[in-house]
Tab-separated table of C-alpha atoms in Angstrom:
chain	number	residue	atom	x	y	z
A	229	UNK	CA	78.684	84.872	73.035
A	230	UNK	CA	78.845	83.194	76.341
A	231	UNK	CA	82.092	80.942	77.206
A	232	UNK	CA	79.996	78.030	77.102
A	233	UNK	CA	77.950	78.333	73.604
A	234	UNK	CA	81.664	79.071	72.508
A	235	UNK	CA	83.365	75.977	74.118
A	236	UNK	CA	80.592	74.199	72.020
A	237	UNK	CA	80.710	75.328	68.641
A	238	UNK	CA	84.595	74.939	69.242
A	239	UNK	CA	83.891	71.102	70.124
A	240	UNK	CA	81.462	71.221	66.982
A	241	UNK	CA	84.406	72.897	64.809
A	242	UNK	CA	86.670	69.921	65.998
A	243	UNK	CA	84.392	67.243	64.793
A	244	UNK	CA	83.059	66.907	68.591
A	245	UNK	CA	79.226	64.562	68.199
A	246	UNK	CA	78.816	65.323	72.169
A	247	UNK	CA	79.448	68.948	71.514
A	248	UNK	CA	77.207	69.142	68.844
A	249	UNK	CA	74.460	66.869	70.468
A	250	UNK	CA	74.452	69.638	73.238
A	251	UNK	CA	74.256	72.546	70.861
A	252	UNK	CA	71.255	70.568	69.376
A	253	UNK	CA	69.576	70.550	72.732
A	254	UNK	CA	70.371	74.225	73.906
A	255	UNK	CA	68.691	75.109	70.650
A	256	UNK	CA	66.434	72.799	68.893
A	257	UNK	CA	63.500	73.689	70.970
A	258	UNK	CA	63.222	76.998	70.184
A	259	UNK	CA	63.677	76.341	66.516
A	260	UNK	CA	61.206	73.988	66.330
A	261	UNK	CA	58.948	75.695	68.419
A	262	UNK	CA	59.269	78.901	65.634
A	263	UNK	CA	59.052	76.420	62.775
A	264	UNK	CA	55.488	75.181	64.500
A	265	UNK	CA	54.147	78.547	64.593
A	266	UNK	CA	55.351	79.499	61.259
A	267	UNK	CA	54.657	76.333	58.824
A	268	UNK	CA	52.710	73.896	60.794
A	269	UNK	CA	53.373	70.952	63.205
A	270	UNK	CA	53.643	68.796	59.772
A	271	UNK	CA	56.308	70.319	58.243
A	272	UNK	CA	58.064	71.709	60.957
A	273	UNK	CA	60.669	68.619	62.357
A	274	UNK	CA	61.727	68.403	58.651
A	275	UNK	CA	62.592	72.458	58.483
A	276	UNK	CA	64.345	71.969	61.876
A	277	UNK	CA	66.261	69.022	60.752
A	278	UNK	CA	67.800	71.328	57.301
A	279	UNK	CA	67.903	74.349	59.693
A	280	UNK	CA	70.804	71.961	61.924
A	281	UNK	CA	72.193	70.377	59.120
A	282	UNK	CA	72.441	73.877	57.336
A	283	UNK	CA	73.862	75.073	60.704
A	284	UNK	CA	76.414	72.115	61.389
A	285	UNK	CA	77.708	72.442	57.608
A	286	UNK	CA	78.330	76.437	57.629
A	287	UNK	CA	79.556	76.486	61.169
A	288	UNK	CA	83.518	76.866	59.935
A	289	UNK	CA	82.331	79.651	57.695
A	290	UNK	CA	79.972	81.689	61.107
A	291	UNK	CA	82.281	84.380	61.862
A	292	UNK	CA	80.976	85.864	65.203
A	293	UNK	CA	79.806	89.070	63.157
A	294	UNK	CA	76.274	88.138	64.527
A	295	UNK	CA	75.393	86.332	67.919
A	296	UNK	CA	74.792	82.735	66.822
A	297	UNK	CA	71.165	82.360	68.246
A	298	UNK	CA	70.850	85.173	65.878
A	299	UNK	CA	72.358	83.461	62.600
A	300	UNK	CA	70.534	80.335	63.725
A	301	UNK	CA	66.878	82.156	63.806
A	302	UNK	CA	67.854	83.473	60.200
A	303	UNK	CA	68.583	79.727	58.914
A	304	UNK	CA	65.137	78.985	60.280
A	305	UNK	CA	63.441	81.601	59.327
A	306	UNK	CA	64.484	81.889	55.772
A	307	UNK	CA	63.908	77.479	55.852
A	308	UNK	CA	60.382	78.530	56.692
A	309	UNK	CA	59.339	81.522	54.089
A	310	UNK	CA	61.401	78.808	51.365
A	311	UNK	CA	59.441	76.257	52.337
A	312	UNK	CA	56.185	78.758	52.101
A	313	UNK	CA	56.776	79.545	48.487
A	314	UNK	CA	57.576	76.042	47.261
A	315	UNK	CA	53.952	74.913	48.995
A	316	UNK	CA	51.706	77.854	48.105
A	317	UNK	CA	48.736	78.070	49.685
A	318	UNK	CA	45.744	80.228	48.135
A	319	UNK	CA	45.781	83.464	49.650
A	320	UNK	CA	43.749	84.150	52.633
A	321	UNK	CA	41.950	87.320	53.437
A	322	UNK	CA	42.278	88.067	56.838
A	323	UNK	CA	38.502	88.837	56.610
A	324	UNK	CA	37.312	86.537	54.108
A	325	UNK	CA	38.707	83.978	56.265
A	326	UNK	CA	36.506	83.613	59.192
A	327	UNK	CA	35.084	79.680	60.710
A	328	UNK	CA	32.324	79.052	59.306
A	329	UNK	CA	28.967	80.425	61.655
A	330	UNK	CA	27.827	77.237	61.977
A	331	UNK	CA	30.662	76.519	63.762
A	332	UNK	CA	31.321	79.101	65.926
A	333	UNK	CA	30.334	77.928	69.268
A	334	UNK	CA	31.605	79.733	72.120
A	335	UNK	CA	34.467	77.421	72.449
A	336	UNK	CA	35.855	77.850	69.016
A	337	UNK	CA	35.494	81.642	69.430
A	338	UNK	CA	37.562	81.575	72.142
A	339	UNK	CA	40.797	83.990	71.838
A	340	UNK	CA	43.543	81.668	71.327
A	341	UNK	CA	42.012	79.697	68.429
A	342	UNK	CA	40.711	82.449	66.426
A	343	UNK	CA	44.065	84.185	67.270
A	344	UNK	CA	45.797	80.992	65.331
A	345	UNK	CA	43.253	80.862	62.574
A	346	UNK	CA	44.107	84.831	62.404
A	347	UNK	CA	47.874	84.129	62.371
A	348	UNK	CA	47.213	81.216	59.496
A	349	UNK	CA	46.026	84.249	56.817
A	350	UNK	CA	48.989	86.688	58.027
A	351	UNK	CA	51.462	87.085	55.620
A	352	UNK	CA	54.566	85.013	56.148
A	353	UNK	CA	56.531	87.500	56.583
A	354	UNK	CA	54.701	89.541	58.360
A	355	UNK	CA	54.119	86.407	60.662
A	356	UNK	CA	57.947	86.158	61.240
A	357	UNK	CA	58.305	89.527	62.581
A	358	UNK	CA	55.419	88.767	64.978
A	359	UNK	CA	56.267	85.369	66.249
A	360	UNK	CA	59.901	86.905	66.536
A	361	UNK	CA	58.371	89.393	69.037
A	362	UNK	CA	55.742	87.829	70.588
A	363	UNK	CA	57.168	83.916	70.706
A	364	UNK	CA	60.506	84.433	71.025
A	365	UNK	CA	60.802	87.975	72.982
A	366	UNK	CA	63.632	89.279	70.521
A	367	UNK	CA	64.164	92.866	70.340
A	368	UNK	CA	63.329	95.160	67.438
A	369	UNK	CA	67.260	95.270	66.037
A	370	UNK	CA	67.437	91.607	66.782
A	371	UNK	CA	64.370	91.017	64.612
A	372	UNK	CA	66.041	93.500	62.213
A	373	UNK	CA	69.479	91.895	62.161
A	374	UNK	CA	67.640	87.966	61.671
A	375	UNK	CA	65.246	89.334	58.404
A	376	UNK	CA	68.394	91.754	57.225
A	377	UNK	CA	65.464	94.543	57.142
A	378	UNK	CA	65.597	98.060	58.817
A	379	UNK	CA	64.466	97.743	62.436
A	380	UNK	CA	61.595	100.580	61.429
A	381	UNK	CA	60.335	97.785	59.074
A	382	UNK	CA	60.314	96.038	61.871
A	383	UNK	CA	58.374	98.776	63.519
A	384	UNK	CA	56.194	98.855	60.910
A	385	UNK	CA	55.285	95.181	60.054
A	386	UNK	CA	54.492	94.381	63.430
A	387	UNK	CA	51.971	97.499	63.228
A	388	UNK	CA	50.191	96.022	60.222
A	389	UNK	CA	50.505	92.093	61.684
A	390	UNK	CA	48.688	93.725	64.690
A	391	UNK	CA	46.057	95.760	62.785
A	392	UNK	CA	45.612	92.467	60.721
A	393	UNK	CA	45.269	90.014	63.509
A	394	UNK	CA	43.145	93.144	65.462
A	395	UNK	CA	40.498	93.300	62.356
A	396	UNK	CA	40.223	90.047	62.154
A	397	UNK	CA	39.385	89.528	65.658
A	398	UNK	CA	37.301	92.375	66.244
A	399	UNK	CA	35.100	90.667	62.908
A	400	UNK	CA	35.180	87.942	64.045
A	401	UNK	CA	34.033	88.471	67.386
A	402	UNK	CA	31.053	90.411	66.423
A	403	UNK	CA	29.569	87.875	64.042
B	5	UNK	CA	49.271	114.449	70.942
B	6	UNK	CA	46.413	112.642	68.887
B	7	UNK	CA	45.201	108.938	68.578
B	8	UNK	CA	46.375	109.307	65.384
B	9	UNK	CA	49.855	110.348	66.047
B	10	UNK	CA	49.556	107.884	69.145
B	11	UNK	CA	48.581	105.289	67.239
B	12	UNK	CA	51.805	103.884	65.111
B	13	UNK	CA	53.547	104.162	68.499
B	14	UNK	CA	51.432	102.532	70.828
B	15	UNK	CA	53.352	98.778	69.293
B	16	UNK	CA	56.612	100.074	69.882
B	17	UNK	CA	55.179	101.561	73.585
B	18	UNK	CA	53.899	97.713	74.468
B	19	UNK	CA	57.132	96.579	73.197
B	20	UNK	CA	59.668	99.039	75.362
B	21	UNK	CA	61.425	99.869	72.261
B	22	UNK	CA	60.295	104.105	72.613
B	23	UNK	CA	62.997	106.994	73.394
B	24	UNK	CA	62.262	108.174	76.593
B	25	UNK	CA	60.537	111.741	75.272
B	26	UNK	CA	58.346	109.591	72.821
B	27	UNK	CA	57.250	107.040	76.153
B	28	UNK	CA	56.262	110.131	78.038
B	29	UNK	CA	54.297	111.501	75.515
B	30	UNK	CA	52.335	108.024	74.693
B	31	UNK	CA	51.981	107.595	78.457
B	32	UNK	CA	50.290	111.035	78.615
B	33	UNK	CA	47.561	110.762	75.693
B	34	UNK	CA	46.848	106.676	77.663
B	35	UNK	CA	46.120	108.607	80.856
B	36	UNK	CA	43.284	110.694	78.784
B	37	UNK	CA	42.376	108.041	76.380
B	38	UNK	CA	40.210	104.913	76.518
B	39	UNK	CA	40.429	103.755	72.750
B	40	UNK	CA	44.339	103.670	73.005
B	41	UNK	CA	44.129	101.983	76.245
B	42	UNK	CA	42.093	99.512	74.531
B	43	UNK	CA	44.434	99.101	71.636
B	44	UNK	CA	47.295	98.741	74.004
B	45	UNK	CA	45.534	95.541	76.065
B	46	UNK	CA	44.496	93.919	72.722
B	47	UNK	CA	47.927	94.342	71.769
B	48	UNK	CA	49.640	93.304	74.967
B	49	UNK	CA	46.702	89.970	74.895
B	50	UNK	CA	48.257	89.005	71.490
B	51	UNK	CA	51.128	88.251	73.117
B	52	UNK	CA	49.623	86.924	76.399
B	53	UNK	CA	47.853	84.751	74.477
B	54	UNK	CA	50.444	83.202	71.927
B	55	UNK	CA	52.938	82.705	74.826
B	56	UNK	CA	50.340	80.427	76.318
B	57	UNK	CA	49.635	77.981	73.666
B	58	UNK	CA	51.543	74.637	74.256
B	59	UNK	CA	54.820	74.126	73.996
B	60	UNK	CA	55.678	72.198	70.868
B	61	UNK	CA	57.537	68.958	71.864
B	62	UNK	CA	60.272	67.880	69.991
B	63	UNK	CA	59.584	64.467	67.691
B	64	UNK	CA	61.415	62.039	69.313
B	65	UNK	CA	64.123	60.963	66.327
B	66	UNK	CA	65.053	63.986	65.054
B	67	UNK	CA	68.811	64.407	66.329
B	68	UNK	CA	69.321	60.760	64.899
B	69	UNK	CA	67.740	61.762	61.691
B	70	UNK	CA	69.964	65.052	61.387
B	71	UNK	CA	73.091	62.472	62.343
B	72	UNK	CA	71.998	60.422	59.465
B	73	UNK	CA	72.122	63.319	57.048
B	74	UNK	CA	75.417	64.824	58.496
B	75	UNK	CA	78.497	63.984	55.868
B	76	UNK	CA	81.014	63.580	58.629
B	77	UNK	CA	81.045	60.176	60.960
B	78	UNK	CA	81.761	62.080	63.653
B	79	UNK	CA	78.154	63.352	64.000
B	80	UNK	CA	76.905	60.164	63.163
B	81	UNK	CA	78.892	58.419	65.108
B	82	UNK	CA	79.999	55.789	62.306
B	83	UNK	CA	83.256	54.884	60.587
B	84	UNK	CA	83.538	55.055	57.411
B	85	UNK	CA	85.333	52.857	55.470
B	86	UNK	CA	88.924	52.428	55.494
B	87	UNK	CA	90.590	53.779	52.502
B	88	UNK	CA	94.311	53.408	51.292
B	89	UNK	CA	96.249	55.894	52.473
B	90	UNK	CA	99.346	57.439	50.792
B	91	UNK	CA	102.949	57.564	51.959
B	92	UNK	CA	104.058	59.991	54.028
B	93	UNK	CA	106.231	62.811	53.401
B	94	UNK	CA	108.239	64.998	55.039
B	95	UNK	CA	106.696	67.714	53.386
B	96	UNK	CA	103.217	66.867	55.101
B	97	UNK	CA	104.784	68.438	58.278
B	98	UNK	CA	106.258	71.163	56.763
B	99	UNK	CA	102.592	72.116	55.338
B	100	UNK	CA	100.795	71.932	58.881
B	101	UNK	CA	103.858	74.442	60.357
B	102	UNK	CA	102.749	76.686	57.279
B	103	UNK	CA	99.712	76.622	57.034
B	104	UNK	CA	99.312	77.077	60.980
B	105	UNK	CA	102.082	79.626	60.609
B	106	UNK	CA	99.385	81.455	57.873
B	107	UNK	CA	96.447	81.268	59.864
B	108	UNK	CA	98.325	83.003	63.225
B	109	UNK	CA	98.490	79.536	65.373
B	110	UNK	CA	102.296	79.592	65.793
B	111	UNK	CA	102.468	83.460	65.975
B	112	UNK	CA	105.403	85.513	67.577
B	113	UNK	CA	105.749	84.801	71.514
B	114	UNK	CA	105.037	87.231	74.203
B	115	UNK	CA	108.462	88.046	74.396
B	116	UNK	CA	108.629	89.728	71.174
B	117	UNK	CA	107.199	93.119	69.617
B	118	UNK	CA	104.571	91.528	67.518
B	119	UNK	CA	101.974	89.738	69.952
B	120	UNK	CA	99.078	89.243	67.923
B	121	UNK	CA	95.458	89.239	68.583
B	122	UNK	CA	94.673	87.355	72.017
B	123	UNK	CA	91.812	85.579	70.083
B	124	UNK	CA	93.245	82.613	68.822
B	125	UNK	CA	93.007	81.981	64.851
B	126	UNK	CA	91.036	78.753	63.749
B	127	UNK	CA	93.780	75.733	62.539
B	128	UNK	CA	92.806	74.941	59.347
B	129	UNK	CA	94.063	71.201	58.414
B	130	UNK	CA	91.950	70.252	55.709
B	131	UNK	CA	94.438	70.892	53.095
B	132	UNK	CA	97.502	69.279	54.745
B	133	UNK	CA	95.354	66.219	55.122
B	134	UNK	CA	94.105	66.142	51.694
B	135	UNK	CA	97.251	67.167	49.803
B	136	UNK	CA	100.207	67.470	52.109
B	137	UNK	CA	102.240	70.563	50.253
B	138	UNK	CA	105.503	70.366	49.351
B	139	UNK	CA	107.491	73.111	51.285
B	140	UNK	CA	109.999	73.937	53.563
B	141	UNK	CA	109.719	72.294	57.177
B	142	UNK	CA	112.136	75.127	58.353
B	143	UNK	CA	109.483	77.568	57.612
B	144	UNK	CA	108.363	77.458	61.199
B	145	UNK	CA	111.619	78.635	62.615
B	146	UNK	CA	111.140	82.383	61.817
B	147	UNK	CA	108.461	81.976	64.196
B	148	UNK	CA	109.861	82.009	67.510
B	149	UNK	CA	110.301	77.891	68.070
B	150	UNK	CA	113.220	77.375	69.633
B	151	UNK	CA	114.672	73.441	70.399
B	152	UNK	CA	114.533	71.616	73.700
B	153	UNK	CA	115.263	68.397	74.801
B	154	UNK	CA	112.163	66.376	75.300
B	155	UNK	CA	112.264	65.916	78.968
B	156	UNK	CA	113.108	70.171	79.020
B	157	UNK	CA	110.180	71.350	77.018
B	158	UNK	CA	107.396	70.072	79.771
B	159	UNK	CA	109.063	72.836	82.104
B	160	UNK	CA	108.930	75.733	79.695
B	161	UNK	CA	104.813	75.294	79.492
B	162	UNK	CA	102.234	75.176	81.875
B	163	UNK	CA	100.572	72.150	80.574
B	164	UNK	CA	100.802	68.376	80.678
B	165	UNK	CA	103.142	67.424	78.047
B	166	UNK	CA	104.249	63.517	76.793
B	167	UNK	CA	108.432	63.755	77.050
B	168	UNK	CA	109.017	59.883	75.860
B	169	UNK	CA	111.834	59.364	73.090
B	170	UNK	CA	110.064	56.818	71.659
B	171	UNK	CA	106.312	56.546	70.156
B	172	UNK	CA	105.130	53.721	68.633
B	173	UNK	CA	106.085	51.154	65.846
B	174	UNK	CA	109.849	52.540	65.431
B	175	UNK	CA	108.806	56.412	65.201
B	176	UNK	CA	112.066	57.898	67.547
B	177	UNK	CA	111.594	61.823	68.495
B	178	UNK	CA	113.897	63.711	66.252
B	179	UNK	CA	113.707	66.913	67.547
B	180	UNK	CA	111.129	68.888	69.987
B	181	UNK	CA	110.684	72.823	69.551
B	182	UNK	CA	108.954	75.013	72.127
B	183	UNK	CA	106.660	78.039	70.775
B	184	UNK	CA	104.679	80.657	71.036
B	185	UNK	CA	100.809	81.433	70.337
B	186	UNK	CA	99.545	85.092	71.407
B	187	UNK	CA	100.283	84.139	74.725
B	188	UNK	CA	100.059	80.459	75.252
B	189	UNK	CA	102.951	77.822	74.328
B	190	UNK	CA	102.687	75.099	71.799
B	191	UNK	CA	105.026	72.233	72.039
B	192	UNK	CA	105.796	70.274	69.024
B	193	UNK	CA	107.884	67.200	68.751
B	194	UNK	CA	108.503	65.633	65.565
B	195	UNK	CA	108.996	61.882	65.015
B	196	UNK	CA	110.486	59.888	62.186
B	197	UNK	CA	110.845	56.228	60.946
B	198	UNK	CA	113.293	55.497	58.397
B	199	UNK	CA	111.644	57.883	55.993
B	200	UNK	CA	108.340	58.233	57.431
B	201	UNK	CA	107.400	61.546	59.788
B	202	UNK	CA	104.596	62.229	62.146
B	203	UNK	CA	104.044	65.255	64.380
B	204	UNK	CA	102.561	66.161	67.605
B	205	UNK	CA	101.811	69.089	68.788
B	206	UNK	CA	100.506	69.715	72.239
B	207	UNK	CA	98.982	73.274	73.924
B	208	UNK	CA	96.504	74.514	75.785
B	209	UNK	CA	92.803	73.461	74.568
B	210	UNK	CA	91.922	77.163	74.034
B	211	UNK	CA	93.794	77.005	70.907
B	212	UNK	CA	91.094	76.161	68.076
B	213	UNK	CA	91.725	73.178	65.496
B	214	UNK	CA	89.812	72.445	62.951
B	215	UNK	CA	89.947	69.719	60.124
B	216	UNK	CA	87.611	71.059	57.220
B	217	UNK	CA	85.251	68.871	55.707
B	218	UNK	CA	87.591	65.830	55.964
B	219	UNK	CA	85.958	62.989	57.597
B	220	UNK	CA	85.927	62.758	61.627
B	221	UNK	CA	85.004	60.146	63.767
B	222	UNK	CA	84.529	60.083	67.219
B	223	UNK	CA	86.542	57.091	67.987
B	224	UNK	CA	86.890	55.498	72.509
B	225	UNK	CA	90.531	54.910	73.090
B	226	UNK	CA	90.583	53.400	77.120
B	227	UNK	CA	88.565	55.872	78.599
B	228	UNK	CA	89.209	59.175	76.434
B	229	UNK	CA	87.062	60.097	73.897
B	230	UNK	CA	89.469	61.050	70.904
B	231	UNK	CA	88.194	62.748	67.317
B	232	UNK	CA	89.786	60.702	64.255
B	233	UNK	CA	90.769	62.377	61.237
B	234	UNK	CA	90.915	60.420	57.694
B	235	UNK	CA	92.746	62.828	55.141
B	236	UNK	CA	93.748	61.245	51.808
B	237	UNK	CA	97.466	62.306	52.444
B	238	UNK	CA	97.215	60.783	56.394
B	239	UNK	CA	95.477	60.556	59.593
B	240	UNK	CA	95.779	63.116	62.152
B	241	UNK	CA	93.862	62.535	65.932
B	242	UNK	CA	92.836	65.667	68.359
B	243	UNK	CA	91.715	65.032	72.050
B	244	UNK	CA	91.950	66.874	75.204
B	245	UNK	CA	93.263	66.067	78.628
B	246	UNK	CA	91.990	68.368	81.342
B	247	UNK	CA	93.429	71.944	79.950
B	248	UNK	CA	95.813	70.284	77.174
B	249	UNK	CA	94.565	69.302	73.773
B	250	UNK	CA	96.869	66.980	71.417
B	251	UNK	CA	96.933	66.779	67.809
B	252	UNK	CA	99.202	63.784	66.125
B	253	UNK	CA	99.252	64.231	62.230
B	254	UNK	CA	101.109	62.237	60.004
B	255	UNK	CA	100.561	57.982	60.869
B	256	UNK	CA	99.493	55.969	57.375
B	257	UNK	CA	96.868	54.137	59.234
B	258	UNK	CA	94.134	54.325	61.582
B	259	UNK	CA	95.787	51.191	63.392
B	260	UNK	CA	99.146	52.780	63.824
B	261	UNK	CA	97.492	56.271	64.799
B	262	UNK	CA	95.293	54.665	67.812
B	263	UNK	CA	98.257	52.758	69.024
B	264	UNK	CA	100.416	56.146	69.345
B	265	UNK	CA	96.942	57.693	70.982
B	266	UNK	CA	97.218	55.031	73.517
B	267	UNK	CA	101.178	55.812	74.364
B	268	UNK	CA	100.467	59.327	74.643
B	269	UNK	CA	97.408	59.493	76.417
B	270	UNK	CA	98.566	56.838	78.881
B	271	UNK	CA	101.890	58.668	79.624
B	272	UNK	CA	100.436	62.057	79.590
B	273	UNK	CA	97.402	60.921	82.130
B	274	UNK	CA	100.512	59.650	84.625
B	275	UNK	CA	102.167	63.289	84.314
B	276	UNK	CA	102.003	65.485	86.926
B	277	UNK	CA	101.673	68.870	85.728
């Protein structure tokens, strides 16, 4: 933990609203960013406002065993699969789930959006490990320690989110 | 080695996370194969790709909206209404010596066999502020304080420290200790009226305080931003100045505890450490 994320969560400790204003800024980007790519642009502000309010509340209780950025991504994280189960969606084939041909022009085939519609049927958690990786450049154990999963289920799960996304792609691409 | 042994590891290969003996062997069946090659770029363009998507902006709002939620004025920056607060008690004092003593704040000084951890423990004055126990104020002396006269204790420390006799609406120091933390000082002098006590401690800000769930608020006294602490037993108030931090606990209203703010802020801004 670096001097200064510690001066701040002492400020936050002592009831400090500057010191907690600027841990909201150091980190509310990235966890809103992650809550975009994992539930949506719609539901996301509202999981990032319980994720900080979750945070602020159990911040006497964090006891350094894990980084904070790391405890923080778990609050997130486990906001986001909650959220996922209390708003099921109907399952989605990776391959049943291609755009409709009569709307696959050349833009909407491009890479990035069939990549999202591909990362809409991954399973969430599968979809955590990846954005974890991919998004937010964490490392395997980090990944491991956020989830509370071996880091070769990390391994793993980021092998089947990349077959997944891979099929899906390569299917849709030749269609 | 095979595609299909090269296969589960080609992730962890894009991702740097192979032993070095694995990596060489990966890196040898690439040089020979185009199909892993190609599974490695589609791999590597997932992530390419995903990094480049826009940048989510934060909604505009959303601190004020978590400051709404928060149960503690200090986030939101609001006071919450005054409520009656009890008598004081002698005993309230005695319970923040303990309970520091308890959670290693006023641990043995350097000069003794048992320095404790250099991390400093976290205060915790939630109780004392809700309850005030009833123990013995003397507790604190097996712990290495040791009396000085107010205008000695500022040259024991290294920090700016207030030396006036008198505080504020009739409280007269009563006595002033000097002690130890790991390695930092603490100075606390203790205040009474009639039958009425308060305490201040001052030491270095490195020292952690904090006051539970108890409600804070972020309160402008001159210039100095000072946190405001409304226990049901009595108000305490924690600010900093440059490397000291303060903590008063023990005035029966929010009045009386800004006014003694004021005194000791003023006179410890026009100390010269």
């Amino acid at each position: 933990m670096t001097d200064r994320l510690g001066d701040l969560i002492q400020q936050c400790l002592a009831g400090d609203s500057r010191g907690q204003k600027s841990l909201y800024d150091e980190f509310a980007p990235k966890v809103y960013r992650l809550a975009v790519r994992m539930v949506g642009e719609t539901h996301a502000a509202d999981l990032t406002q319980q994720t900080f309010l979750k945070m602020f509340r159990g911040l006497p209780r964090f006891q350094g065993n894990a980084s904070f950025s790391t405890w923080l991504y778990r609050i997130i994280v486990n906001e986001c699969l909650q959220h996922r189960r209390r708003t099921p969606r109907p399952h989605q084939q990776l391959t049943s789930n291609l755009p409709d041909p009569a709307e696959t022009t050349s833009e909407r085939l491009e890479k990035a959006d069939l990549l999202q519609r591909a990362m809409d049927g991954l399973d969430e958690k599968l979809r955590a490990v990846f954005l974890l990786r991919e998004v937010e450049g964490l490392s395997y154990e980090e990944i491991a320690e956020i989830l509370e999963i071996p880091a070769g289920t990390v391994a793993s799960q980021l092998n089947r989110a990349r077959s997944e996304l891979r099929n899906y792609l390569t299917k849709a691409m030749s269609e | 080695m095979t595609c299909a042994e090269c296969e589960p590891l080609i992730g962890r290969f894009a991702d740097g996370e192979l032993d070095p003996g694995r990596k060489d062997f990966v890196s040898n069946h690439l040089a020979d194969c185009p199909a892993c090659v190609a599974k490695l770029g589609a791999i590597r363009e997932f992530g390419d790709t995903i990094r480049q998507w826009p940048v989510p902006v934060l909604p505009a709002g959303l601190w004020n909206r978590i400051v709404d939620e928060m149960p503690t004025p200090a986030i939101a920056g609001k006071i919450r209404p005054w409520r009656r607060a009890v008598p004081l008690q002698i005993t309230t004092v005695a319970a923040l010596v303990l309970i520091a003593v308890y959670t290693g704040w006023l641990a043995f000084g350097p000069d003794t066999p048992h320095i404790p951890d250099s991390t400093p423990a976290m205060v915790d004055l939630s109780l004392i502020l809700e309850k005030g126990i009833p123990i013995n104020f003397n507790a604190g002396d097996e712990f290495n304080f040791v009396s000085a006269p107010l205008d000695k204790a500022k040259q024991q420390v290294t920090f700016h420290v207030f030396d006036k006799p008198q505080l504020t609406d009739g409280f007269t120091a009563k006595q002033c200790r000097v002690g130890c933390c790991g390695m930092h000082s603490i100075v606390q002098t203790e205040y009474c009226r009639d039958q009425e006590q308060c305490v201040m401690f001052q030491y270095p800000r490195e020292l952690p305080v904090t006051f539970g769930t108890a409600p804070v608020e972020a309160v402008q006294v001159g210039e100095k931003s000072v946190n405001v602490v409304q226990g049901k037993a009595c108000w305490a108030a924690f600010w900093h100045f440059n490397g000291t931090a303060v903590t008063i606990v023990g005035p029966r209203d929010r009045a009386e505890l800004l006014r003694m703010v004021a005194k000791v802020d003023q006179s410890i801004e026009g100390t010269k450490q």
